[in-house]
Amino acid sequence: MRADRVFAYGAAAGLLGDLLLGDPRRGHPVSAFGRAAGAVERVLWRDHRGWGALHTAVCVGGAVSLAAVADRSVRTSRIASVALTAAATWSVVGGTSLGREARAIGGALAAEDIKVARERLPHLCGRDPQALDADGIARAVVESVAENTSDAVVGALVWGAAAGVPGLIGFRAVNTLDAMVGHRSVKYRRYGWASARLDDVVGWPGARLTAVLAAVAGSDPRGAVRAWRADAVKHPSPNAGPVEASFAGALGVRLGGTLSYAGRVEHRPVLNGGGRAVEVADIERAVRLSRRVGWLALGVSVAGRLLVNGLRTKGRTS
């Protein structure tokens, strides 16, 4: 079976598995990678960019190498190749768990249980929940759903289409490592620099595809494109900016503004300033948009892989 068809069948099965089952309850490969990366950090940590770059190379390189070995070992079996791609896709995408967490917080807010909403928010993002009221929590959830649609679904599919199982695993390794050490704390400002920059690079194509698909799948395509063009560059993140701006325009809401991370206050630019303030009901709308974007990304990724393979085959025979 051709590699493009292996990816098509395996990625579709993996995304369906995520839809039906969500993340593995125990023994999650991403958690195993996180523990391994933490062990490497304990050995290598120095307040220096070079040591952080070595940490990134060891962790990401190790994950990609293991994935490549596994991929090569099943290449002679079509069924095993599809199964491995499906398992890898299921383990690295997290759209269903993302939606569940968002909806759980939305349900608590709808029941006016701000305490429960604050307790659950750290499961979804790194905001300081005690600094947020109900409206602030709702906005944080919508922003996190937007950003994680790219990080937890679309980006992985893009790299899976480009590089198969090693691409899927490599993208999740980079993204996980960035979440662990890429933030600008005193401890990781230098050590996490390489992980943060690598995450910006590998996240670039998935973020742009997410922004495009949010505009296509949202209720206001023109508003999504307008917000993306006007406001994305104002965001401090080169990848979160297009995604959050496009989601804001597609949903007709206003995102951005003041937020707090572990006591550190940031004043971020407003995205889609002409939109209305986020309401609790917008959480469900964001989750549904995220799911549509995920399935569209699968279609685009598969089509892209088939097209590239077709062009290569035509080039060899001409």
Coordinates of N, CA and C in Angstrom, one line a residue, residues 110-263:
A110 N -22.3 27.9 33.6 CA -23.7 27.9 33.4 C -24.5 27.7 34.7
A111 N -24.0 26.9 35.6 CA -24.6 26.6 36.9 C -24.2 27.6 37.9
E112 N -23.4 28.6 37.5 CA -23.0 29.7 38.4 C -22.1 29.2 39.5
D113 N -21.4 28.1 39.2 CA -20.4 27.5 40.2 C -19.0 28.0 39.8
I114 N -18.7 29.2 40.2 CA -17.4 29.8 39.8 C -16.2 29.0 40.5
K115 N -16.5 28.4 41.6 CA -15.4 27.7 42.3 C -15.0 26.5 41.5
V116 N -15.9 25.7 41.0 CA -15.6 24.5 40.2 C -14.9 24.9 38.9
A117 N -15.4 26.0 38.3 CA -14.9 26.5 37.0 C -13.4 26.9 37.2
R118 N -13.1 27.5 38.4 CA -11.7 27.9 38.6 C -10.8 26.7 38.9
E119 N -11.4 25.7 39.5 CA -10.7 24.5 39.8 C -10.3 23.7 38.6
R120 N -11.2 23.8 37.6 CA -11.0 23.0 36.3 C -10.1 23.8 35.3
L121 N -10.1 25.1 35.4 CA -9.4 25.8 34.4 C -7.9 25.4 34.2
P122 N -7.2 25.1 35.2 CA -5.8 24.7 35.0 C -5.6 23.5 34.2
H123 N -6.7 22.6 34.1 CA -6.6 21.5 33.2 C -6.5 21.9 31.7
L124 N -6.9 23.1 31.4 CA -7.0 23.5 30.1 C -6.0 24.5 29.7
C125 N -5.6 25.4 30.6 CA -4.6 26.4 30.3 C -3.9 26.9 31.5
G126 N -2.8 27.7 31.3 CA -2.0 28.1 32.5 C -2.4 29.4 33.1
R127 N -3.6 29.9 32.8 CA -4.0 31.2 33.5 C -4.2 31.0 35.0
D128 N -4.1 32.1 35.7 CA -4.3 32.1 37.1 C -5.9 32.2 37.3
P129 N -6.5 31.2 37.7 CA -8.0 31.2 37.8 C -8.5 32.1 38.9
Q130 N -7.8 32.3 39.9 CA -8.2 33.2 41.0 C -8.3 34.7 40.6
A131 N -7.6 35.0 39.5 CA -7.7 36.4 39.0 C -8.8 36.6 38.0
L132 N -9.6 35.6 37.8 CA -10.6 35.7 36.7 C -12.0 35.6 37.3
D133 N -12.9 36.4 36.8 CA -14.3 36.3 37.1 C -14.9 35.3 36.0
A134 N -16.3 35.1 36.0 CA -16.9 34.2 35.1 C -16.7 34.6 33.7
D135 N -16.8 35.9 33.3 CA -16.5 36.3 32.0 C -15.1 36.1 31.5
G136 N -14.2 36.3 32.5 CA -12.8 36.1 32.2 C -12.4 34.6 31.9
I137 N -13.1 33.8 32.7 CA -12.9 32.3 32.5 C -13.4 31.9 31.2
A138 N -14.6 32.4 30.8 CA -15.2 32.0 29.5 C -14.3 32.5 28.4
R139 N -13.7 33.7 28.5 CA -12.8 34.1 27.4 C -11.5 33.3 27.4
A140 N -11.0 32.9 28.6 CA -9.8 32.1 28.6 C -10.1 30.7 28.0
V141 N -11.2 30.2 28.2 CA -11.6 28.9 27.6 C -11.7 29.0 26.1
V142 N -12.3 30.0 25.6 CA -12.4 30.1 24.1 C -11.1 30.3 23.5
E143 N -10.2 31.1 24.1 CA -8.9 31.3 23.6 C -8.1 30.0 23.6
S144 N -8.2 29.3 24.7 CA -7.5 28.0 24.8 C -8.0 27.0 23.8
V145 N -9.3 26.9 23.6 CA -9.8 26.0 22.5 C -9.3 26.4 21.2
A146 N -9.2 27.7 20.9 CA -8.7 28.1 19.6 C -7.2 27.7 19.4
E147 N -6.4 28.0 20.4 CA -5.0 27.8 20.3 C -4.7 26.3 20.3
N148 N -5.4 25.5 21.1 CA -5.2 24.1 21.2 C -5.7 23.3 20.0
T149 N -6.7 23.9 19.3 CA -7.1 23.3 18.0 C -5.9 23.1 17.1
S150 N -5.1 24.1 17.0 CA -3.9 24.1 16.2 C -2.8 23.2 16.9
D151 N -2.6 23.3 18.1 CA -1.5 22.6 18.8 C -1.9 21.1 19.0
A152 N -3.1 20.8 19.3 CA -3.5 19.4 19.6 C -4.1 18.6 18.5
V153 N -4.4 19.3 17.4 CA -5.1 18.5 16.3 C -4.4 18.9 15.0
V154 N -4.6 20.1 14.5 CA -4.3 20.4 13.1 C -2.8 20.3 12.9
G155 N -1.9 20.8 13.8 CA -0.5 20.8 13.6 C 0.0 19.4 13.4
A156 N -0.5 18.5 14.3 CA -0.1 17.1 14.2 C -0.5 16.4 12.9
L157 N -1.7 16.7 12.4 CA -2.1 16.2 11.1 C -1.2 16.7 9.9
V158 N -0.9 18.0 10.0 CA 0.0 18.5 9.0 C 1.3 17.8 8.9
W159 N 1.9 17.7 10.1 CA 3.2 17.0 10.1 C 3.1 15.5 9.8
G160 N 2.0 14.9 10.2 CA 1.8 13.5 9.8 C 1.7 13.3 8.3
A161 N 1.0 14.3 7.7 CA 0.9 14.2 6.2 C 2.3 14.4 5.6
A162 N 3.1 15.2 6.2 CA 4.5 15.6 5.6 C 5.5 14.4 5.9
A163 N 5.4 13.8 7.1 CA 6.5 12.9 7.4 C 6.0 11.6 8.1
G164 N 4.7 11.3 8.0 CA 4.2 10.0 8.5 C 4.2 10.0 10.0
V165 N 4.5 8.8 10.6 CA 4.5 8.6 12.0 C 5.6 9.4 12.7
P166 N 6.8 9.5 12.1 CA 7.8 10.4 12.8 C 7.3 11.8 12.8
G167 N 6.6 12.3 11.8 CA 6.1 13.6 11.8 C 5.1 13.8 12.9
L168 N 4.2 12.9 13.1 CA 3.2 13.0 14.2 C 3.8 13.0 15.5
I169 N 4.7 12.1 15.8 CA 5.4 12.0 17.1 C 6.3 13.2 17.3
G170 N 7.0 13.6 16.3 CA 7.9 14.7 16.4 C 7.2 16.0 16.8
F171 N 6.1 16.2 16.1 CA 5.3 17.5 16.4 C 4.9 17.5 17.8
R172 N 4.3 16.3 18.3 CA 3.8 16.3 19.7 C 5.0 16.4 20.7
A173 N 6.1 15.9 20.4 CA 7.3 16.0 21.3 C 7.7 17.5 21.4
V174 N 7.8 18.2 20.3 CA 8.1 19.6 20.3 C 7.1 20.4 21.1
N175 N 5.9 20.1 20.8 CA 4.8 20.9 21.5 C 4.8 20.6 23.0
T176 N 5.0 19.4 23.4 CA 5.0 19.0 24.8 C 6.2 19.6 25.5
L177 N 7.4 19.6 24.8 CA 8.6 20.2 25.4 C 8.4 21.7 25.6
D178 N 7.8 22.3 24.6 CA 7.6 23.8 24.8 C 6.7 24.1 26.0
A179 N 5.7 23.3 26.2 CA 4.8 23.5 27.4 C 5.5 23.3 28.7
M180 N 6.6 22.4 28.7 CA 7.3 22.1 29.9 C 8.3 23.2 30.2
V181 N 9.1 23.6 29.2 CA 10.2 24.5 29.5 C 10.2 25.8 28.6
G182 N 9.3 25.9 27.7 CA 9.3 27.0 26.8 C 8.8 28.3 27.3
H183 N 8.2 28.4 28.5 CA 7.6 29.6 29.0 C 8.7 30.5 29.6
R184 N 8.4 31.8 29.7 CA 9.4 32.8 30.1 C 9.5 33.0 31.6
S185 N 9.7 31.9 32.3 CA 10.0 32.0 33.7 C 11.4 32.3 33.9
V186 N 11.8 32.6 35.2 CA 13.2 32.9 35.5 C 14.0 31.6 35.2
K187 N 13.5 30.5 35.6 CA 14.3 29.2 35.4 C 14.5 28.9 33.9
Y188 N 13.5 29.1 33.1 CA 13.5 28.6 31.7 C 13.7 29.7 30.7
R189 N 14.0 30.9 31.1 CA 14.1 32.0 30.1 C 15.3 31.7 29.1
R190 N 16.4 31.1 29.5 CA 17.4 30.7 28.7 C 17.3 29.3 28.3
Y191 N 17.1 28.4 29.3 CA 17.1 27.0 29.0 C 16.0 26.6 28.1
G192 N 14.9 27.2 28.1 CA 13.8 26.9 27.3 C 13.7 27.6 25.9
W193 N 14.7 28.4 25.7 CA 14.7 29.2 24.5 C 14.6 28.4 23.2
A194 N 15.4 27.3 23.1 CA 15.5 26.5 21.9 C 14.1 25.8 21.7
S195 N 13.6 25.3 22.8 CA 12.3 24.6 22.7 C 11.2 25.5 22.2
A196 N 11.2 26.7 22.7 CA 10.2 27.7 22.3 C 10.3 28.1 20.9
R197 N 11.6 28.3 20.4 CA 11.8 28.7 19.0 C 11.4 27.6 18.1
L198 N 11.8 26.3 18.4 CA 11.5 25.2 17.6 C 10.0 25.0 17.5
D199 N 9.3 25.2 18.6 CA 7.8 25.1 18.6 C 7.2 26.2 17.7
D200 N 7.8 27.4 17.6 CA 7.3 28.4 16.7 C 7.4 28.0 15.3
V201 N 8.5 27.3 15.0 CA 8.8 26.9 13.6 C 7.9 25.8 13.2
V202 N 7.8 24.7 14.0 CA 7.0 23.6 13.6 C 5.5 23.9 13.7
G203 N 5.1 24.8 14.5 CA 3.7 25.2 14.6 C 3.2 26.1 13.5
W204 N 4.1 26.7 12.8 CA 3.7 27.7 11.8 C 2.7 27.2 10.7
P205 N 3.0 26.1 10.0 CA 2.0 25.7 9.0 C 0.6 25.3 9.6
G206 N 0.6 24.6 10.7 CA -0.6 24.2 11.3 C -1.5 25.4 11.8
A207 N -0.8 26.4 12.3 CA -1.5 27.6 12.8 C -2.2 28.3 11.6
R208 N -1.5 28.4 10.5 CA -2.1 29.1 9.4 C -3.2 28.3 8.8
L209 N -3.1 27.0 8.7 CA -4.2 26.1 8.2 C -5.4 26.2 9.2
T210 N -5.1 26.2 10.5 CA -6.2 26.4 11.4 C -7.0 27.7 11.2
A211 N -6.2 28.7 11.0 CA -6.9 30.0 10.8 C -7.7 30.0 9.6
V212 N -7.2 29.4 8.5 CA -8.0 29.4 7.2 C -9.2 28.6 7.4
L213 N -9.1 27.4 8.1 CA -10.3 26.5 8.2 C -11.3 27.1 9.2
A214 N -10.8 27.8 10.2 CA -11.8 28.5 11.1 C -12.6 29.5 10.3
A215 N -12.0 30.2 9.4 CA -12.7 31.1 8.6 C -13.7 30.4 7.7
V216 N -13.3 29.3 7.1 CA -14.2 28.5 6.2 C -15.3 27.9 7.0
A217 N -15.1 27.3 8.2 CA -16.1 26.6 8.9 C -16.9 27.5 9.9
G218 N -16.5 28.7 10.1 CA -17.2 29.6 11.0 C -18.4 30.2 10.4
S219 N -19.2 30.9 11.3 CA -20.4 31.5 10.8 C -20.2 32.9 10.1
D220 N -19.0 33.4 10.2 CA -18.7 34.7 9.7 C -17.3 34.7 9.0
P221 N -17.2 34.1 7.8 CA -15.9 33.9 7.2 C -15.2 35.3 6.9
R222 N -15.9 36.3 6.5 CA -15.3 37.6 6.3 C -14.8 38.2 7.5
G223 N -15.6 38.0 8.6 CA -15.1 38.6 9.9 C -13.9 37.9 10.4
A224 N -13.8 36.6 10.1 CA -12.6 35.8 10.5 C -11.4 36.3 9.8
V225 N -11.5 36.5 8.5 CA -10.4 36.9 7.7 C -10.0 38.4 8.0
R226 N -11.0 39.2 8.3 CA -10.7 40.6 8.6 C -10.0 40.7 10.0
A227 N -10.4 39.9 11.0 CA -9.7 39.9 12.3 C -8.3 39.4 12.2
W228 N -8.2 38.3 11.4 CA -6.8 37.7 11.2 C -5.9 38.7 10.6
R229 N -6.3 39.4 9.5 CA -5.4 40.3 8.8 C -5.1 41.6 9.7
A230 N -6.1 42.0 10.5 CA -5.9 43.2 11.2 C -5.2 43.0 12.6
D231 N -5.4 41.9 13.2 CA -5.0 41.8 14.6 C -4.0 40.7 14.9
A232 N -3.8 39.7 14.0 CA -2.9 38.6 14.3 C -1.5 39.0 14.7
V233 N -1.0 40.0 14.0 CA 0.4 40.4 14.2 C 0.6 41.1 15.5
K234 N -0.5 41.6 16.1 CA -0.4 42.2 17.4 C -0.1 41.3 18.6
H235 N -0.4 40.0 18.3 CA -0.3 39.0 19.4 C 1.2 38.6 19.6
P236 N 1.6 38.4 20.8 CA 3.0 38.1 21.1 C 3.5 36.8 20.5
S237 N 2.5 35.9 20.3 CA 2.9 34.6 19.7 C 2.6 34.6 18.2
P238 N 3.6 34.2 17.4 CA 3.4 34.2 15.9 C 2.4 33.2 15.4
N239 N 2.1 32.2 16.2 CA 1.2 31.2 15.8 C -0.2 31.3 16.5
A240 N -0.2 31.6 17.8 CA -1.5 31.8 18.5 C -2.2 33.0 17.9
G241 N -1.5 34.0 17.4 CA -2.2 35.2 16.9 C -3.1 35.0 15.8
P242 N -2.7 34.3 14.7 CA -3.6 34.1 13.6 C -4.8 33.2 14.0
V243 N -4.5 32.2 14.8 CA -5.6 31.2 15.2 C -6.6 31.9 16.1
E244 N -6.2 32.6 17.1 CA -7.2 33.3 18.0 C -7.9 34.4 17.3
A245 N -7.2 35.1 16.5 CA -7.9 36.2 15.7 C -9.0 35.6 14.8
S246 N -8.6 34.6 14.1 CA -9.6 34.0 13.2 C -10.8 33.4 13.9
F247 N -10.5 32.7 15.0 CA -11.6 32.2 15.8 C -12.5 33.3 16.3
A248 N -11.9 34.4 16.8 CA -12.6 35.5 17.3 C -13.6 36.1 16.2
G249 N -13.0 36.3 15.0 CA -13.9 36.8 13.9 C -14.9 35.8 13.5
A250 N -14.6 34.5 13.5 CA -15.6 33.5 13.1 C -16.7 33.4 14.1
L251 N -16.4 33.6 15.3 CA -17.4 33.5 16.4 C -18.1 34.9 16.7
G252 N -17.5 35.9 16.2 CA -18.1 37.3 16.4 C -17.9 37.8 17.8
V253 N -16.8 37.3 18.4 CA -16.5 37.7 19.8 C -15.2 38.5 19.9
R254 N -14.9 39.1 21.0 CA -13.7 39.8 21.3 C -12.8 39.1 22.2
L255 N -11.6 38.8 21.8 CA -10.6 38.0 22.6 C -9.5 38.9 22.9
G256 N -8.5 38.4 23.8 CA -7.4 39.2 24.2 C -7.7 40.1 25.4
G257 N -6.7 41.0 25.7 CA -6.9 41.9 26.8 C -6.0 41.5 28.0
T258 N -6.3 41.9 29.2 CA -5.5 41.6 30.3 C -5.7 40.2 30.8
L259 N -4.6 39.5 31.1 CA -4.6 38.2 31.7 C -3.5 38.0 32.7
S260 N -3.5 36.9 33.4 CA -2.6 36.7 34.5 C -2.1 35.3 34.4
Y261 N -0.7 35.1 34.5 CA -0.1 33.8 34.5 C 0.8 33.7 35.8
A262 N 0.3 32.9 36.7 CA 1.1 32.7 38.0 C 1.5 34.0 38.6
G263 N 0.6 34.9 38.7 CA 0.8 36.2 39.3 C 1.4 37.2 38.4

